[in-house]
Amino acid sequence: QRHLTIPCEMCIRDSCISIYMPKHVHVNDTKQDRLQFRHLIKECEGALNIKYDEETTKGYLKNLIEIEEDNDFWVTPAQGLGFFADSQRCIVYPLQVSVEPLAIVADSFHIKPLIKAFQFTQKVQILGIDAENFTLFEGNRYGIKPIKLDDDAPVTQEAAIGIHKAESYLSRGSYGGANAGMYHGQGGRKDESERSIEKFFRFVDHYVLENYSKESKCPLILLALNEHHSVFHSISDNPYLMKEGIKGDFESFDLKELSEKVNELLEPLNTQKLQEKLDRYQAALSLSKGSDKIAEITKAALEGRIETLLIEENRIVKGQINPRNQQVDFKDPQTTLMDDVLDDLAQLVLKNRGEVYLIPKTMFESKFGIGAIYRY
């Protein structure tokens, strides 16, 4: 969230248009995407017509209509799109997660879907290794890319520890008669190979820890064949190495497949993080260091006292915060031009350097879909 640029200051005492929509991946589906975008623009037009004359409304929609007519724009790779427009300009966010269709016209931009899209963007590193080579990748839930290693980086077993495959020491013995010969190994190929692999793994573990993990402090995911996971974990001293890894030959994965595998690993971890926030929230409630009452949360947000704000996904509470009396003026649910109080509270908390998390409804029960942990 520290890296999320929120378009809050783009619109001052002006109507703000916020549009979100999912986007198809395939180019053949752009017609369907543009049709949905056109419908969302129509919703905004209806809301603007309540407040403005036809000419002013056209001015607000001008940039959005130009985007709808731009063929090149709709082949942009993204899973979701966010549009933020006022009477002067328009900002577009390509999103790497899908979002629900939404069109809102109010006196501030609607940012909750953006918060959800960016609430878990922790960087991870991936160590791909086999018996002979290793490589590194890094990224987050939105994509993975190779780490460019130095030209002299010891990425092979031979370069790392100077080990060449040793020839087995074979001795000849006589079995079953004078002319019958049979060779047997003493310290044979298999034992030597296993020792070489373990030695290589120890070197790589130390190299990655000293040159990457200590500086980045990122979780490290092991990508290796199934039989190498237990060996590497048994010798590793890297405290950032995750218990769960990806099994397979790292050279057989393309970046898209690797990104999907990483997301499969991160998803339960992200759910666990949300549950930890919920547990802290419940503890704070029991100690009167938090609240689930929107009036109390509004007062605390205006005073900058909220450390963590939890909001139910896809929940909208129509209304407006009155900073003079620190109360919420609720609006008729049928009102078209409206603010979402939960969204305004999220902006207040972020402005005061608090945290905001969107929680699935299945995990979070609250009358107004909101809960807060106080700083004090």
Tab-separated table of C-alpha atoms in Angstrom:
chain	number	residue	atom	x	y	z
A	1	GLN	CA	0.000	0.000	0.000
A	2	ARG	CA	2.961	2.330	0.483
A	3	HIS	CA	3.594	2.088	-3.253
A	4	LEU	CA	-0.024	2.639	-4.325
A	5	THR	CA	-0.520	6.012	-5.988
A	6	ILE	CA	-4.107	6.986	-5.251
A	7	PRO	CA	-5.748	9.530	-7.581
A	8	CYS	CA	-7.344	11.409	-4.669
A	9	GLU	CA	-5.893	14.858	-5.315
A	10	MET	CA	-6.702	14.830	-9.012
A	11	CYS	CA	-10.213	16.037	-8.318
A	12	ILE	CA	-10.854	19.004	-6.016
A	13	ARG	CA	-14.409	20.375	-5.696
A	14	ASP	CA	-15.282	18.593	-8.920
A	15	SER	CA	-17.305	15.561	-9.878
A	16	CYS	CA	-15.164	12.447	-10.022
A	17	ILE	CA	-15.898	9.493	-12.279
A	18	SER	CA	-14.633	6.058	-11.198
A	19	ILE	CA	-15.114	3.067	-13.497
A	20	TYR	CA	-13.883	-0.471	-12.909
A	21	MET	CA	-14.318	-3.433	-15.202
A	22	PRO	CA	-12.857	-6.889	-15.825
A	23	LYS	CA	-10.983	-7.398	-19.067
A	24	HIS	CA	-10.656	-10.440	-21.289
A	25	VAL	CA	-7.166	-11.695	-22.058
A	26	HIS	CA	-7.792	-12.668	-25.673
A	27	VAL	CA	-7.766	-10.032	-28.415
A	28	ASN	CA	-10.900	-11.578	-29.954
A	29	ASP	CA	-12.907	-10.484	-26.904
A	30	THR	CA	-12.130	-6.748	-27.160
A	31	LYS	CA	-15.537	-6.053	-28.720
A	32	GLN	CA	-17.241	-7.441	-25.626
A	33	ASP	CA	-14.977	-5.376	-23.351
A	34	ARG	CA	-15.708	-2.177	-25.248
A	35	LEU	CA	-19.444	-2.855	-25.090
A	36	GLN	CA	-19.300	-3.236	-21.322
A	37	PHE	CA	-17.240	-0.050	-21.033
A	38	ARG	CA	-19.840	1.802	-23.111
A	39	HIS	CA	-22.609	0.665	-20.741
A	40	LEU	CA	-20.602	1.879	-17.730
A	41	ILE	CA	-20.070	5.265	-19.391
A	42	LYS	CA	-23.848	5.455	-19.912
A	43	GLU	CA	-24.372	4.921	-16.172
A	44	CYS	CA	-22.025	7.809	-15.454
A	45	GLU	CA	-23.777	9.969	-18.032
A	46	GLY	CA	-27.107	9.442	-16.294
A	47	ALA	CA	-25.603	10.465	-12.959
A	48	LEU	CA	-23.907	13.560	-14.410
A	49	ASN	CA	-27.110	14.693	-16.136
A	50	ILE	CA	-28.735	15.083	-12.724
A	51	LYS	CA	-26.226	17.795	-11.825
A	52	TYR	CA	-25.057	19.295	-15.133
A	53	ASP	CA	-26.352	20.397	-18.495
A	54	GLU	CA	-25.723	18.280	-21.585
A	55	GLU	CA	-22.661	20.233	-22.720
A	56	THR	CA	-20.927	19.963	-19.329
A	57	THR	CA	-21.674	16.251	-19.132
A	58	LYS	CA	-20.092	15.740	-22.553
A	59	GLY	CA	-16.965	17.498	-21.295
A	60	TYR	CA	-16.675	15.040	-18.411
A	61	LEU	CA	-17.112	12.029	-20.691
A	62	LYS	CA	-14.941	13.230	-23.585
A	63	ASN	CA	-11.751	11.398	-22.545
A	64	LEU	CA	-13.612	8.198	-21.695
A	65	ILE	CA	-15.345	8.151	-25.077
A	66	GLU	CA	-11.997	8.651	-26.820
A	67	ILE	CA	-10.649	5.606	-24.963
A	68	GLU	CA	-13.672	3.528	-25.972
A	69	GLU	CA	-12.994	4.381	-29.625
A	70	ASP	CA	-9.244	3.679	-29.425
A	71	ASN	CA	-8.650	0.254	-31.021
A	72	ASP	CA	-5.039	0.033	-29.825
A	73	PHE	CA	-5.998	0.604	-26.197
A	74	TRP	CA	-8.185	-2.492	-25.983
A	75	VAL	CA	-5.387	-4.902	-26.861
A	76	THR	CA	-3.498	-3.784	-23.712
A	77	PRO	CA	-2.746	-6.920	-21.641
A	78	ALA	CA	-4.602	-6.729	-18.325
A	79	GLN	CA	-7.151	-8.669	-16.302
A	80	GLY	CA	-8.929	-5.556	-15.053
A	81	LEU	CA	-9.101	-1.829	-15.697
A	82	GLY	CA	-9.689	1.208	-13.494
A	83	PHE	CA	-10.605	4.611	-14.977
A	84	PHE	CA	-10.546	7.895	-13.052
A	85	ALA	CA	-11.820	10.991	-14.858
A	86	ASP	CA	-12.798	14.548	-14.011
A	87	SER	CA	-13.552	17.547	-16.188
A	88	GLN	CA	-9.887	17.914	-17.180
A	89	ARG	CA	-8.268	14.521	-17.625
A	90	CYS	CA	-8.413	10.752	-17.222
A	91	ILE	CA	-6.062	8.273	-15.560
A	92	VAL	CA	-6.175	4.561	-16.411
A	93	TYR	CA	-4.895	1.728	-14.206
A	94	PRO	CA	-4.279	-1.629	-15.971
A	95	LEU	CA	-4.751	-4.237	-13.244
A	96	GLN	CA	-3.354	-7.749	-13.089
A	97	VAL	CA	-6.394	-8.962	-11.150
A	98	SER	CA	-10.011	-9.077	-12.262
A	99	VAL	CA	-12.475	-6.577	-10.746
A	100	GLU	CA	-16.254	-6.331	-10.577
A	101	PRO	CA	-17.929	-3.878	-13.016
A	102	LEU	CA	-18.618	-0.610	-11.210
A	103	ALA	CA	-19.434	2.987	-12.194
A	104	ILE	CA	-19.572	5.739	-9.562
A	105	VAL	CA	-19.877	9.524	-9.840
A	106	ALA	CA	-19.164	11.396	-6.610
A	107	ASP	CA	-17.053	14.218	-5.204
A	108	SER	CA	-14.069	11.901	-4.705
A	109	PHE	CA	-12.647	8.910	-6.514
A	110	HIS	CA	-13.615	5.399	-5.461
A	111	ILE	CA	-10.416	3.487	-4.560
A	112	LYS	CA	-11.423	0.322	-2.685
A	113	PRO	CA	-10.942	-1.991	-5.705
A	114	LEU	CA	-7.484	-0.467	-6.153
A	115	ILE	CA	-6.656	-1.161	-2.516
A	116	LYS	CA	-7.736	-4.768	-2.917
A	117	ALA	CA	-5.662	-5.152	-6.090
A	118	PHE	CA	-2.525	-3.865	-4.388
A	119	GLN	CA	-2.962	-5.023	-0.791
A	120	PHE	CA	-0.666	-8.025	-1.242
A	121	THR	CA	2.266	-7.120	-3.470
A	122	GLN	CA	5.100	-8.528	-1.396
A	123	LYS	CA	8.100	-9.423	-3.514
A	124	VAL	CA	9.326	-13.011	-3.481
A	125	GLN	CA	12.432	-14.656	-4.883
A	126	ILE	CA	12.546	-18.107	-6.472
A	127	LEU	CA	15.596	-20.328	-6.501
A	128	GLY	CA	15.564	-22.752	-9.415
A	129	ILE	CA	18.127	-25.487	-8.913
A	130	ASP	CA	19.055	-28.962	-10.105
A	131	ALA	CA	22.138	-31.134	-9.642
A	132	GLU	CA	24.219	-29.070	-12.055
A	133	ASN	CA	22.877	-25.483	-12.245
A	134	PHE	CA	20.903	-22.821	-10.454
A	135	THR	CA	19.170	-19.563	-11.338
A	136	LEU	CA	17.071	-16.939	-9.571
A	137	PHE	CA	13.757	-15.225	-10.278
A	138	GLU	CA	11.850	-12.499	-8.484
A	139	GLY	CA	8.438	-10.903	-8.629
A	140	ASN	CA	5.074	-10.774	-6.912
A	141	ARG	CA	1.514	-11.934	-7.538
A	142	TYR	CA	1.431	-9.902	-10.749
A	143	GLY	CA	4.406	-11.442	-12.489
A	144	ILE	CA	7.803	-13.112	-12.294
A	145	LYS	CA	11.025	-12.217	-14.083
A	146	PRO	CA	14.587	-13.647	-14.056
A	147	ILE	CA	17.198	-11.966	-11.873
A	148	LYS	CA	20.161	-10.958	-14.018
A	149	LEU	CA	23.148	-12.562	-12.325
A	150	ASP	CA	26.697	-11.283	-12.715
A	151	ASP	CA	28.627	-12.711	-15.656
A	152	ASP	CA	31.043	-14.419	-13.250
A	153	ALA	CA	28.296	-15.785	-10.976
A	154	PRO	CA	29.017	-19.462	-10.154
A	155	VAL	CA	25.768	-20.830	-11.559
A	156	THR	CA	27.073	-24.348	-12.306
A	157	GLN	CA	28.308	-27.041	-9.988
A	158	GLU	CA	31.700	-27.030	-11.659
A	159	ALA	CA	32.098	-23.272	-11.320
A	160	ALA	CA	30.777	-23.248	-7.774
A	161	ILE	CA	32.912	-25.908	-6.150
A	162	GLY	CA	35.313	-27.087	-8.835
A	163	ILE	CA	33.911	-30.578	-8.776
A	164	HIS	CA	34.144	-32.717	-11.861
A	165	LYS	CA	32.264	-35.928	-12.017
A	166	ALA	CA	34.592	-38.385	-10.408
A	167	GLU	CA	35.221	-41.692	-12.047
A	168	SER	CA	34.206	-44.551	-9.798
A	169	TYR	CA	37.081	-46.485	-8.336
A	170	LEU	CA	36.575	-49.961	-9.665
A	171	SER	CA	38.401	-53.073	-8.509
A	172	ARG	CA	38.319	-56.444	-10.158
A	173	GLY	CA	37.620	-59.664	-8.333
A	174	SER	CA	37.196	-63.283	-9.377
A	175	TYR	CA	33.881	-64.911	-8.828
A	176	GLY	CA	32.741	-68.351	-9.995
A	177	GLY	CA	35.987	-69.436	-11.544
A	178	ALA	CA	39.386	-68.267	-12.701
A	179	ASN	CA	38.227	-66.815	-15.995
A	180	ALA	CA	35.046	-65.171	-14.736
A	181	GLY	CA	35.514	-61.474	-13.986
A	182	MET	CA	33.181	-59.014	-12.205
A	183	TYR	CA	33.693	-55.379	-11.300
A	184	HIS	CA	32.351	-53.896	-8.082
A	185	GLY	CA	32.448	-50.316	-6.852
A	186	GLN	CA	34.091	-48.862	-3.793
A	187	GLY	CA	32.802	-45.319	-3.262
A	188	GLY	CA	30.970	-45.625	-6.614
A	189	ARG	CA	29.309	-43.115	-8.907
A	190	LYS	CA	26.027	-42.838	-6.978
A	191	ASP	CA	27.623	-42.012	-3.630
A	192	GLU	CA	30.018	-39.545	-5.229
A	193	SER	CA	27.179	-37.889	-7.153
A	194	GLU	CA	25.050	-37.483	-4.009
A	195	ARG	CA	27.968	-35.928	-2.133
A	196	SER	CA	28.621	-33.555	-5.020
A	197	ILE	CA	24.980	-32.486	-5.143
A	198	GLU	CA	24.866	-31.858	-1.402
A	199	LYS	CA	28.080	-29.862	-1.540
A	200	PHE	CA	26.724	-27.826	-4.457
A	201	PHE	CA	23.462	-27.183	-2.623
A	202	ARG	CA	25.352	-25.955	0.454
A	203	PHE	CA	27.335	-23.555	-1.677
A	204	VAL	CA	24.238	-22.209	-3.444
A	205	ASP	CA	22.333	-21.846	-0.159
A	206	HIS	CA	25.165	-19.750	1.289
A	207	TYR	CA	25.609	-17.755	-1.938
A	208	VAL	CA	21.905	-16.836	-2.201
A	209	LEU	CA	21.658	-15.961	1.487
A	210	GLU	CA	24.695	-13.676	1.469
A	211	ASN	CA	24.114	-12.028	-1.914
A	212	TYR	CA	20.321	-11.797	-2.116
A	213	SER	CA	18.197	-12.881	0.862
A	214	LYS	CA	19.958	-10.839	3.548
A	215	GLU	CA	19.528	-7.671	1.526
A	216	SER	CA	16.019	-8.214	0.144
A	217	LYS	CA	14.568	-10.080	3.148
A	218	CYS	CA	12.110	-11.602	0.667
A	219	PRO	CA	10.538	-15.035	1.100
A	220	LEU	CA	12.541	-17.549	-0.948
A	221	ILE	CA	10.680	-20.274	-2.855
A	222	LEU	CA	12.562	-23.415	-3.865
A	223	LEU	CA	11.907	-24.661	-7.412
A	224	ALA	CA	13.455	-28.097	-7.863
A	225	LEU	CA	12.761	-31.717	-8.633
A	226	ASN	CA	10.830	-33.561	-5.942
A	227	GLU	CA	13.858	-35.575	-4.779
A	228	HIS	CA	15.924	-32.423	-4.253
A	229	HIS	CA	13.514	-30.608	-1.934
A	230	SER	CA	14.213	-32.628	1.192
A	231	VAL	CA	17.967	-32.543	0.551
A	232	PHE	CA	18.062	-28.774	0.100
A	233	HIS	CA	15.845	-28.090	3.115
A	234	SER	CA	17.966	-30.354	5.295
A	235	ILE	CA	21.156	-28.374	4.581
A	236	SER	CA	19.738	-24.852	4.215
A	237	ASP	CA	20.579	-22.106	6.702
A	238	ASN	CA	18.477	-19.504	4.899
A	239	PRO	CA	15.792	-18.210	7.331
A	240	TYR	CA	13.799	-16.795	4.401
A	241	LEU	CA	13.355	-20.177	2.689
A	242	MET	CA	9.648	-21.072	2.608
A	243	LYS	CA	8.594	-24.511	3.781
A	244	GLU	CA	6.398	-25.007	0.732
A	245	GLY	CA	8.047	-24.954	-2.681
A	246	ILE	CA	7.445	-25.733	-6.347
A	247	LYS	CA	8.304	-29.184	-7.639
A	248	GLY	CA	9.616	-29.647	-11.143
A	249	ASP	CA	12.504	-28.932	-13.471
A	250	PHE	CA	13.047	-25.168	-13.355
A	251	GLU	CA	14.129	-25.122	-17.001
A	252	SER	CA	10.759	-26.542	-18.080
A	253	PHE	CA	8.688	-23.611	-16.717
A	254	ASP	CA	7.934	-20.512	-18.739
A	255	LEU	CA	7.418	-17.279	-16.789
A	256	LYS	CA	3.617	-17.418	-17.030
A	257	GLU	CA	3.488	-20.967	-15.631
A	258	LEU	CA	5.947	-20.032	-12.907
A	259	SER	CA	3.869	-16.991	-11.964
A	260	GLU	CA	0.767	-19.194	-11.661
A	261	LYS	CA	2.618	-21.644	-9.411
A	262	VAL	CA	3.883	-18.815	-7.218
A	263	ASN	CA	0.361	-17.420	-6.861
A	264	GLU	CA	-0.891	-20.845	-5.805
A	265	LEU	CA	1.667	-20.764	-2.986
A	266	LEU	CA	0.986	-17.159	-1.989
A	267	GLU	CA	-2.822	-17.340	-1.936
A	268	PRO	CA	-3.121	-19.329	1.328
A	269	LEU	CA	-0.402	-17.139	2.871
A	270	ASN	CA	-2.381	-14.021	1.965
A	271	THR	CA	-5.530	-15.531	3.449
A	272	GLN	CA	-3.547	-16.312	6.592
A	273	LYS	CA	-2.406	-12.671	6.787
A	274	LEU	CA	-5.995	-11.495	6.570
A	275	GLN	CA	-6.985	-13.908	9.311
A	276	GLU	CA	-4.181	-12.579	11.510
A	277	LYS	CA	-5.532	-9.043	10.977
A	278	LEU	CA	-9.015	-10.257	11.912
A	279	ASP	CA	-7.687	-11.951	15.051
A	280	ARG	CA	-5.926	-8.730	16.089
A	281	TYR	CA	-9.132	-6.831	15.407
A	282	GLN	CA	-11.212	-9.163	17.593
A	283	ALA	CA	-8.643	-8.839	20.382
A	284	ALA	CA	-8.723	-5.041	20.049
A	285	LEU	CA	-12.537	-5.060	20.258
A	286	SER	CA	-12.446	-7.048	23.485
A	287	LEU	CA	-10.017	-4.532	25.006
A	288	SER	CA	-11.933	-1.456	23.730
A	289	LYS	CA	-8.969	-0.650	21.460
A	290	GLY	CA	-11.038	-1.002	18.318
A	291	SER	CA	-14.584	-0.599	17.041
A	292	ASP	CA	-17.159	-1.922	14.588
A	293	LYS	CA	-19.397	1.153	14.868
A	294	ILE	CA	-19.222	3.478	11.883
A	295	ALA	CA	-19.766	6.644	13.952
A	296	GLU	CA	-16.880	5.810	16.294
A	297	ILE	CA	-14.634	4.779	13.418
A	298	THR	CA	-15.389	8.023	11.547
A	299	LYS	CA	-14.402	10.134	14.564
A	300	ALA	CA	-11.207	8.116	15.061
A	301	ALA	CA	-10.317	8.363	11.347
A	302	LEU	CA	-10.711	12.149	11.339
A	303	GLU	CA	-8.451	12.306	14.399
A	304	GLY	CA	-5.822	10.046	12.779
A	305	ARG	CA	-6.178	7.367	15.460
A	306	ILE	CA	-6.730	4.317	13.244
A	307	GLU	CA	-3.860	1.898	12.786
A	308	THR	CA	-5.729	-0.712	10.701
A	309	LEU	CA	-9.045	-0.487	8.888
A	310	LEU	CA	-10.868	-3.633	7.727
A	311	ILE	CA	-13.594	-3.317	5.085
A	312	GLU	CA	-15.905	-5.958	3.677
A	313	GLU	CA	-15.317	-6.513	-0.051
A	314	ASN	CA	-17.958	-5.084	-2.430
A	315	ARG	CA	-19.831	-3.380	0.428
A	316	ILE	CA	-20.993	0.202	-0.206
A	317	VAL	CA	-22.561	2.478	2.431
A	318	LYS	CA	-23.978	5.593	0.784
A	319	GLY	CA	-23.372	8.772	2.690
A	320	GLN	CA	-21.019	11.633	3.349
A	321	ILE	CA	-18.610	12.408	6.182
A	322	ASN	CA	-19.158	15.788	7.811
A	323	PRO	CA	-15.774	16.809	9.262
A	324	ARG	CA	-17.303	19.681	11.244
A	325	ASN	CA	-19.358	17.513	13.571
A	326	GLN	CA	-17.411	14.272	12.825
A	327	GLN	CA	-20.598	12.479	11.850
A	328	VAL	CA	-21.908	10.628	8.805
A	329	ASP	CA	-24.857	11.959	6.835
A	330	PHE	CA	-26.466	8.892	5.291
A	331	LYS	CA	-28.115	9.139	1.891
A	332	ASP	CA	-31.065	7.465	0.303
A	333	PRO	CA	-29.803	4.140	-1.141
A	334	GLN	CA	-31.472	5.055	-4.458
A	335	THR	CA	-29.415	8.239	-4.845
A	336	THR	CA	-27.306	8.086	-8.002
A	337	LEU	CA	-24.790	10.813	-7.159
A	338	MET	CA	-23.279	9.548	-3.951
A	339	ASP	CA	-20.178	8.884	-1.931
A	340	ASP	CA	-19.306	5.578	-0.334
A	341	VAL	CA	-18.552	6.283	3.333
A	342	LEU	CA	-16.369	3.171	3.575
A	343	ASP	CA	-14.275	4.387	0.657
A	344	ASP	CA	-13.911	7.865	2.188
A	345	LEU	CA	-12.821	6.316	5.485
A	346	ALA	CA	-10.237	4.202	3.638
A	347	GLN	CA	-8.797	7.363	2.084
A	348	LEU	CA	-8.638	9.106	5.465
A	349	VAL	CA	-6.803	6.175	7.056
A	350	LEU	CA	-4.309	5.889	4.202
A	351	LYS	CA	-3.699	9.640	4.306
A	352	ASN	CA	-2.754	9.263	7.989
A	353	ARG	CA	-0.430	6.323	7.166
A	354	GLY	CA	-2.708	3.614	8.463
A	355	GLU	CA	-3.358	0.249	6.817
A	356	VAL	CA	-6.513	-0.708	4.922
A	357	TYR	CA	-7.504	-4.274	3.999
A	358	LEU	CA	-10.453	-5.524	1.971
A	359	ILE	CA	-11.812	-8.715	3.535
A	360	PRO	CA	-14.054	-11.324	1.838
A	361	LYS	CA	-17.556	-11.340	3.293
A	362	THR	CA	-17.172	-15.015	4.218
A	363	MET	CA	-14.390	-14.052	6.643
A	364	PHE	CA	-15.780	-10.812	8.062
A	365	GLU	CA	-19.047	-10.175	9.883
A	366	SER	CA	-19.892	-6.564	10.690
A	367	LYS	CA	-23.136	-4.557	10.602
A	368	PHE	CA	-21.666	-1.816	8.422
A	369	GLY	CA	-18.951	-3.952	6.826
A	370	ILE	CA	-16.173	-2.128	8.649
A	371	GLY	CA	-13.890	-2.573	11.661
A	372	ALA	CA	-10.951	-0.643	13.071
A	373	ILE	CA	-7.931	-1.167	15.274
A	374	TYR	CA	-6.915	2.016	17.070
A	375	ARG	CA	-3.391	3.345	17.521
A	376	TYR	CA	-4.395	4.661	20.943
